[in-house]
Amino acid sequence: MTAHKIIEKKKNGEKIVTITSYDYSFAKIVDDCGIDLILVGDSLSMVILGYKNTLAVTMEEMLHHTKAVSRGVSNAMIVADMPFLSYKINVHEAVRNAGRFIQEGGAEAVKVEGGKKICPTIEAMIDADIQVMGHIGLTPQAIYEFGGFLVQGKTIEAAKKLILDAKSLEKSGAFSIVLESIP
């Protein structure tokens, strides 16, 4: 599966089946079931490693789990979640870190959180031949900004911002967008 095939399925009105996996065994099982896309989520910080939020997981830990998932997959597209501070310091570092997920981790794409402000970084990644999935709404890496795991986009202004962010991500070249905890 590729980003282009995911887009094609969307255009054809076909369902896209996605799941999160953190290890070889589960990735192999879900890949054998015909899953289209597997996200190696930074949620492994809490679910697997026992941290209190997603901010603690490192590039090396995410790479380790992405490698494990990629060894169990032969059909599904693998998207690696870029951890906190791995892509917002500067564009050069973001592209290099994203490239590590492709080159070392075996992912076909990366996922980044954020709206319009992250678009120049997404464009740079795509210029480096790295496919990108966006993520808006509740973005767990901004948990302290939001004051917790809260639904986003409840007011008219917030909903309009989400729409603007989604359109900006699409324009920047993101092949898909995670919409988390929105009405």
PDB file of C-alpha atoms in Angstrom:
ATOM      1  CA  MET A   1       0.000   0.000   0.000  1.00  0.00           C
ATOM      2  CA  THR A   2       1.203   3.501  -0.799  1.00  0.00           C
ATOM      3  CA  ALA A   3       0.048   7.071  -0.218  1.00  0.00           C
ATOM      4  CA  HIS A   4      -1.131   7.182  -3.834  1.00  0.00           C
ATOM      5  CA  LYS A   5      -3.223   4.031  -3.338  1.00  0.00           C
ATOM      6  CA  ILE A   6      -4.727   5.486  -0.147  1.00  0.00           C
ATOM      7  CA  ILE A   7      -5.716   8.627  -2.079  1.00  0.00           C
ATOM      8  CA  GLU A   8      -7.119   6.468  -4.894  1.00  0.00           C
ATOM      9  CA  LYS A   9      -9.239   4.488  -2.415  1.00  0.00           C
ATOM     10  CA  LYS A  10     -10.604   7.751  -1.002  1.00  0.00           C
ATOM     11  CA  LYS A  11     -11.448   9.059  -4.486  1.00  0.00           C
ATOM     12  CA  ASN A  12     -13.246   5.786  -5.283  1.00  0.00           C
ATOM     13  CA  GLY A  13     -15.264   5.938  -2.071  1.00  0.00           C
ATOM     14  CA  GLU A  14     -13.603   2.802  -0.707  1.00  0.00           C
ATOM     15  CA  LYS A  15     -13.097   2.325   3.011  1.00  0.00           C
ATOM     16  CA  ILE A  16      -9.568   2.757   4.317  1.00  0.00           C
ATOM     17  CA  VAL A  17      -8.776   0.461   7.240  1.00  0.00           C
ATOM     18  CA  THR A  18      -6.192   1.813   9.666  1.00  0.00           C
ATOM     19  CA  ILE A  19      -4.895   0.593  13.014  1.00  0.00           C
ATOM     20  CA  THR A  20      -2.078   1.387  15.423  1.00  0.00           C
ATOM     21  CA  SER A  21       0.640  -1.148  16.138  1.00  0.00           C
ATOM     22  CA  TYR A  22       3.773  -1.020  18.231  1.00  0.00           C
ATOM     23  CA  ASP A  23       5.447  -4.407  17.668  1.00  0.00           C
ATOM     24  CA  TYR A  24       6.248  -7.175  15.185  1.00  0.00           C
ATOM     25  CA  SER A  25       3.667  -9.740  16.349  1.00  0.00           C
ATOM     26  CA  PHE A  26       0.615  -7.479  16.249  1.00  0.00           C
ATOM     27  CA  ALA A  27       1.762  -5.849  13.004  1.00  0.00           C
ATOM     28  CA  LYS A  28       2.075  -9.270  11.364  1.00  0.00           C
ATOM     29  CA  ILE A  29      -1.405 -10.310  12.518  1.00  0.00           C
ATOM     30  CA  VAL A  30      -3.130  -7.137  11.296  1.00  0.00           C
ATOM     31  CA  ASP A  31      -1.149  -7.076   8.050  1.00  0.00           C
ATOM     32  CA  ASP A  32      -2.287 -10.647   7.346  1.00  0.00           C
ATOM     33  CA  CYS A  33      -5.891  -9.418   7.867  1.00  0.00           C
ATOM     34  CA  GLY A  34      -5.597  -6.907   5.032  1.00  0.00           C
ATOM     35  CA  ILE A  35      -5.203  -3.644   6.946  1.00  0.00           C
ATOM     36  CA  ASP A  36      -4.433  -0.735   4.589  1.00  0.00           C
ATOM     37  CA  LEU A  37      -2.355   1.427   6.909  1.00  0.00           C
ATOM     38  CA  ILE A  38      -0.553   0.863  10.206  1.00  0.00           C
ATOM     39  CA  LEU A  39       0.398   3.836  12.367  1.00  0.00           C
ATOM     40  CA  VAL A  40       3.290   3.387  14.767  1.00  0.00           C
ATOM     41  CA  GLY A  41       1.857   5.932  17.186  1.00  0.00           C
ATOM     42  CA  ASP A  42       3.671   7.994  19.765  1.00  0.00           C
ATOM     43  CA  SER A  43       0.883   6.755  22.046  1.00  0.00           C
ATOM     44  CA  LEU A  44       3.281   3.872  22.682  1.00  0.00           C
ATOM     45  CA  SER A  45       4.794   6.299  25.170  1.00  0.00           C
ATOM     46  CA  MET A  46       1.809   5.671  27.460  1.00  0.00           C
ATOM     47  CA  VAL A  47       0.470   2.317  26.232  1.00  0.00           C
ATOM     48  CA  ILE A  48       3.748   0.377  26.021  1.00  0.00           C
ATOM     49  CA  LEU A  49       6.397   2.365  27.908  1.00  0.00           C
ATOM     50  CA  GLY A  50       4.246   3.601  30.803  1.00  0.00           C
ATOM     51  CA  TYR A  51       4.943   7.325  30.534  1.00  0.00           C
ATOM     52  CA  LYS A  52       2.178   9.733  31.616  1.00  0.00           C
ATOM     53  CA  ASN A  53       1.806  11.312  28.154  1.00  0.00           C
ATOM     54  CA  THR A  54       3.257  11.219  24.637  1.00  0.00           C
ATOM     55  CA  LEU A  55       5.873  13.901  25.307  1.00  0.00           C
ATOM     56  CA  ALA A  56       8.406  11.526  26.874  1.00  0.00           C
ATOM     57  CA  VAL A  57       8.933   9.104  23.975  1.00  0.00           C
ATOM     58  CA  THR A  58      12.176   9.696  22.054  1.00  0.00           C
ATOM     59  CA  MET A  59      13.255   9.385  18.430  1.00  0.00           C
ATOM     60  CA  GLU A  60      15.279   6.292  19.297  1.00  0.00           C
ATOM     61  CA  GLU A  61      12.317   4.612  21.012  1.00  0.00           C
ATOM     62  CA  MET A  62      10.017   5.452  18.088  1.00  0.00           C
ATOM     63  CA  LEU A  63      12.593   4.154  15.603  1.00  0.00           C
ATOM     64  CA  HIS A  64      12.951   0.920  17.591  1.00  0.00           C
ATOM     65  CA  HIS A  65       9.195   0.263  17.451  1.00  0.00           C
ATOM     66  CA  THR A  66       8.888   1.347  13.811  1.00  0.00           C
ATOM     67  CA  LYS A  67      11.599  -1.155  12.876  1.00  0.00           C
ATOM     68  CA  ALA A  68       9.777  -3.911  14.771  1.00  0.00           C
ATOM     69  CA  VAL A  69       6.478  -3.131  13.028  1.00  0.00           C
ATOM     70  CA  SER A  70       8.104  -2.929   9.595  1.00  0.00           C
ATOM     71  CA  ARG A  71       9.608  -6.401  10.016  1.00  0.00           C
ATOM     72  CA  GLY A  72       6.096  -7.820  10.453  1.00  0.00           C
ATOM     73  CA  VAL A  73       4.459  -6.060   7.503  1.00  0.00           C
ATOM     74  CA  SER A  74       4.510  -6.948   3.825  1.00  0.00           C
ATOM     75  CA  ASN A  75       1.363  -5.242   2.497  1.00  0.00           C
ATOM     76  CA  ALA A  76       0.116  -2.378   4.679  1.00  0.00           C
ATOM     77  CA  MET A  77       1.517   1.134   4.504  1.00  0.00           C
ATOM     78  CA  ILE A  78       3.513   2.007   7.633  1.00  0.00           C
ATOM     79  CA  VAL A  79       3.305   5.553   8.990  1.00  0.00           C
ATOM     80  CA  ALA A  80       5.665   6.543  11.813  1.00  0.00           C
ATOM     81  CA  ASP A  81       4.499   9.160  14.295  1.00  0.00           C
ATOM     82  CA  MET A  82       7.167  11.811  14.769  1.00  0.00           C
ATOM     83  CA  PRO A  83       7.736  12.379  18.495  1.00  0.00           C
ATOM     84  CA  PHE A  84       7.685  15.657  20.400  1.00  0.00           C
ATOM     85  CA  LEU A  85      10.538  18.041  19.455  1.00  0.00           C
ATOM     86  CA  SER A  86      11.630  15.892  16.498  1.00  0.00           C
ATOM     87  CA  TYR A  87      10.099  18.175  13.853  1.00  0.00           C
ATOM     88  CA  LYS A  88       9.300  21.598  15.320  1.00  0.00           C
ATOM     89  CA  ILE A  89      12.790  22.873  16.194  1.00  0.00           C
ATOM     90  CA  ASN A  90      13.708  23.636  12.575  1.00  0.00           C
ATOM     91  CA  VAL A  91      12.880  22.360   9.109  1.00  0.00           C
ATOM     92  CA  HIS A  92      16.332  20.842   8.466  1.00  0.00           C
ATOM     93  CA  GLU A  93      16.176  18.717  11.623  1.00  0.00           C
ATOM     94  CA  ALA A  94      12.568  17.741  10.846  1.00  0.00           C
ATOM     95  CA  VAL A  95      13.477  16.460   7.378  1.00  0.00           C
ATOM     96  CA  ARG A  96      16.489  14.569   8.722  1.00  0.00           C
ATOM     97  CA  ASN A  97      14.423  12.916  11.472  1.00  0.00           C
ATOM     98  CA  ALA A  98      11.606  12.071   9.053  1.00  0.00           C
ATOM     99  CA  GLY A  99      14.183  10.558   6.723  1.00  0.00           C
ATOM    100  CA  ARG A 100      15.426   8.313   9.517  1.00  0.00           C
ATOM    101  CA  PHE A 101      11.944   6.805   9.859  1.00  0.00           C
ATOM    102  CA  ILE A 102      11.985   5.967   6.159  1.00  0.00           C
ATOM    103  CA  GLN A 103      15.625   4.893   5.845  1.00  0.00           C
ATOM    104  CA  GLU A 104      16.202   3.165   9.197  1.00  0.00           C
ATOM    105  CA  GLY A 105      12.686   2.426  10.404  1.00  0.00           C
ATOM    106  CA  GLY A 106      11.157   1.038   7.229  1.00  0.00           C
ATOM    107  CA  ALA A 107       8.169   3.408   7.245  1.00  0.00           C
ATOM    108  CA  GLU A 108       6.626   4.718   4.023  1.00  0.00           C
ATOM    109  CA  ALA A 109       5.467   7.994   5.599  1.00  0.00           C
ATOM    110  CA  VAL A 110       5.532  10.049   8.790  1.00  0.00           C
ATOM    111  CA  LYS A 111       2.789  11.754  10.806  1.00  0.00           C
ATOM    112  CA  VAL A 112       3.114  15.243  12.263  1.00  0.00           C
ATOM    113  CA  GLU A 113       0.785  17.184  14.533  1.00  0.00           C
ATOM    114  CA  GLY A 114      -0.298  20.735  13.822  1.00  0.00           C
ATOM    115  CA  GLY A 115      -2.171  22.928  11.418  1.00  0.00           C
ATOM    116  CA  LYS A 116      -1.194  25.814   9.197  1.00  0.00           C
ATOM    117  CA  LYS A 117       2.039  26.544  11.117  1.00  0.00           C
ATOM    118  CA  ILE A 118       3.502  23.104  10.315  1.00  0.00           C
ATOM    119  CA  CYS A 119       2.883  23.366   6.555  1.00  0.00           C
ATOM    120  CA  PRO A 120       6.357  24.678   5.576  1.00  0.00           C
ATOM    121  CA  THR A 121       7.853  21.644   7.337  1.00  0.00           C
ATOM    122  CA  ILE A 122       5.471  19.283   5.531  1.00  0.00           C
ATOM    123  CA  GLU A 123       6.394  20.871   2.194  1.00  0.00           C
ATOM    124  CA  ALA A 124      10.111  20.410   2.945  1.00  0.00           C
ATOM    125  CA  MET A 125       9.547  16.752   3.825  1.00  0.00           C
ATOM    126  CA  ILE A 126       7.619  16.176   0.611  1.00  0.00           C
ATOM    127  CA  ASP A 127      10.392  17.946  -1.330  1.00  0.00           C
ATOM    128  CA  ALA A 128      12.705  15.309   0.200  1.00  0.00           C
ATOM    129  CA  ASP A 129      10.390  12.536  -1.130  1.00  0.00           C
ATOM    130  CA  ILE A 130       8.902  11.795   2.291  1.00  0.00           C
ATOM    131  CA  GLN A 131       5.130  11.289   2.398  1.00  0.00           C
ATOM    132  CA  VAL A 132       3.320  13.029   5.267  1.00  0.00           C
ATOM    133  CA  MET A 133       0.111  12.429   7.213  1.00  0.00           C
ATOM    134  CA  GLY A 134      -1.225  15.443   9.107  1.00  0.00           C
ATOM    135  CA  HIS A 135      -2.962  15.465  12.496  1.00  0.00           C
ATOM    136  CA  ILE A 136      -5.301  18.159  13.843  1.00  0.00           C
ATOM    137  CA  GLY A 137      -7.909  18.518  16.565  1.00  0.00           C
ATOM    138  CA  LEU A 138      -6.672  17.075  19.820  1.00  0.00           C
ATOM    139  CA  THR A 139      -2.939  16.867  19.250  1.00  0.00           C
ATOM    140  CA  PRO A 140      -1.511  15.082  22.306  1.00  0.00           C
ATOM    141  CA  GLN A 141       1.905  16.734  21.961  1.00  0.00           C
ATOM    142  CA  ALA A 142       0.137  20.039  22.782  1.00  0.00           C
ATOM    143  CA  ILE A 143      -1.595  18.614  25.865  1.00  0.00           C
ATOM    144  CA  TYR A 144      -0.308  21.346  28.174  1.00  0.00           C
ATOM    145  CA  GLU A 145      -1.520  24.022  25.766  1.00  0.00           C
ATOM    146  CA  PHE A 146      -5.013  22.451  25.724  1.00  0.00           C
ATOM    147  CA  GLY A 147      -5.116  21.749  29.470  1.00  0.00           C
ATOM    148  CA  GLY A 148      -5.678  18.020  29.039  1.00  0.00           C
ATOM    149  CA  PHE A 149      -7.149  15.497  26.623  1.00  0.00           C
ATOM    150  CA  LEU A 150     -10.105  17.689  25.634  1.00  0.00           C
ATOM    151  CA  VAL A 151     -12.415  17.796  22.608  1.00  0.00           C
ATOM    152  CA  GLN A 152     -11.322  20.502  20.156  1.00  0.00           C
ATOM    153  CA  GLY A 153     -13.349  22.634  17.738  1.00  0.00           C
ATOM    154  CA  LYS A 154     -16.415  23.130  19.935  1.00  0.00           C
ATOM    155  CA  THR A 155     -16.852  26.840  19.174  1.00  0.00           C
ATOM    156  CA  ILE A 156     -17.542  28.338  15.759  1.00  0.00           C
ATOM    157  CA  GLU A 157     -14.117  30.036  15.740  1.00  0.00           C
ATOM    158  CA  ALA A 158     -12.340  26.817  16.724  1.00  0.00           C
ATOM    159  CA  ALA A 159     -14.257  24.842  14.090  1.00  0.00           C
ATOM    160  CA  LYS A 160     -13.332  27.397  11.413  1.00  0.00           C
ATOM    161  CA  LYS A 161      -9.676  27.127  12.460  1.00  0.00           C
ATOM    162  CA  LEU A 162      -9.818  23.325  12.118  1.00  0.00           C
ATOM    163  CA  ILE A 163     -11.240  23.677   8.602  1.00  0.00           C
ATOM    164  CA  LEU A 164      -8.516  26.193   7.692  1.00  0.00           C
ATOM    165  CA  ASP A 165      -5.864  23.889   9.161  1.00  0.00           C
ATOM    166  CA  ALA A 166      -7.211  20.882   7.224  1.00  0.00           C
ATOM    167  CA  LYS A 167      -7.246  22.820   3.955  1.00  0.00           C
ATOM    168  CA  SER A 168      -3.715  24.097   4.635  1.00  0.00           C
ATOM    169  CA  LEU A 169      -2.448  20.559   5.290  1.00  0.00           C
ATOM    170  CA  GLU A 170      -4.075  19.333   2.088  1.00  0.00           C
ATOM    171  CA  LYS A 171      -2.569  22.214   0.097  1.00  0.00           C
ATOM    172  CA  SER A 172       0.880  21.517   1.551  1.00  0.00           C
ATOM    173  CA  GLY A 173       0.703  17.956   0.210  1.00  0.00           C
ATOM    174  CA  ALA A 174      -0.301  15.817   3.198  1.00  0.00           C
ATOM    175  CA  PHE A 175      -1.820  12.617   1.773  1.00  0.00           C
ATOM    176  CA  SER A 176      -4.185  12.168   4.728  1.00  0.00           C
ATOM    177  CA  ILE A 177      -5.178  13.842   7.980  1.00  0.00           C
ATOM    178  CA  VAL A 178      -5.995  12.425  11.408  1.00  0.00           C
ATOM    179  CA  LEU A 179      -8.931  14.321  12.963  1.00  0.00           C
ATOM    180  CA  GLU A 180      -8.847  13.560  16.688  1.00  0.00           C
ATOM    181  CA  SER A 181     -11.473  14.410  19.296  1.00  0.00           C
ATOM    182  CA  ILE A 182     -13.556  16.858  17.305  1.00  0.00           C
ATOM    183  CA  PRO A 183     -17.365  17.221  17.336  1.00  0.00           C
TER     184      PRO A 183
END
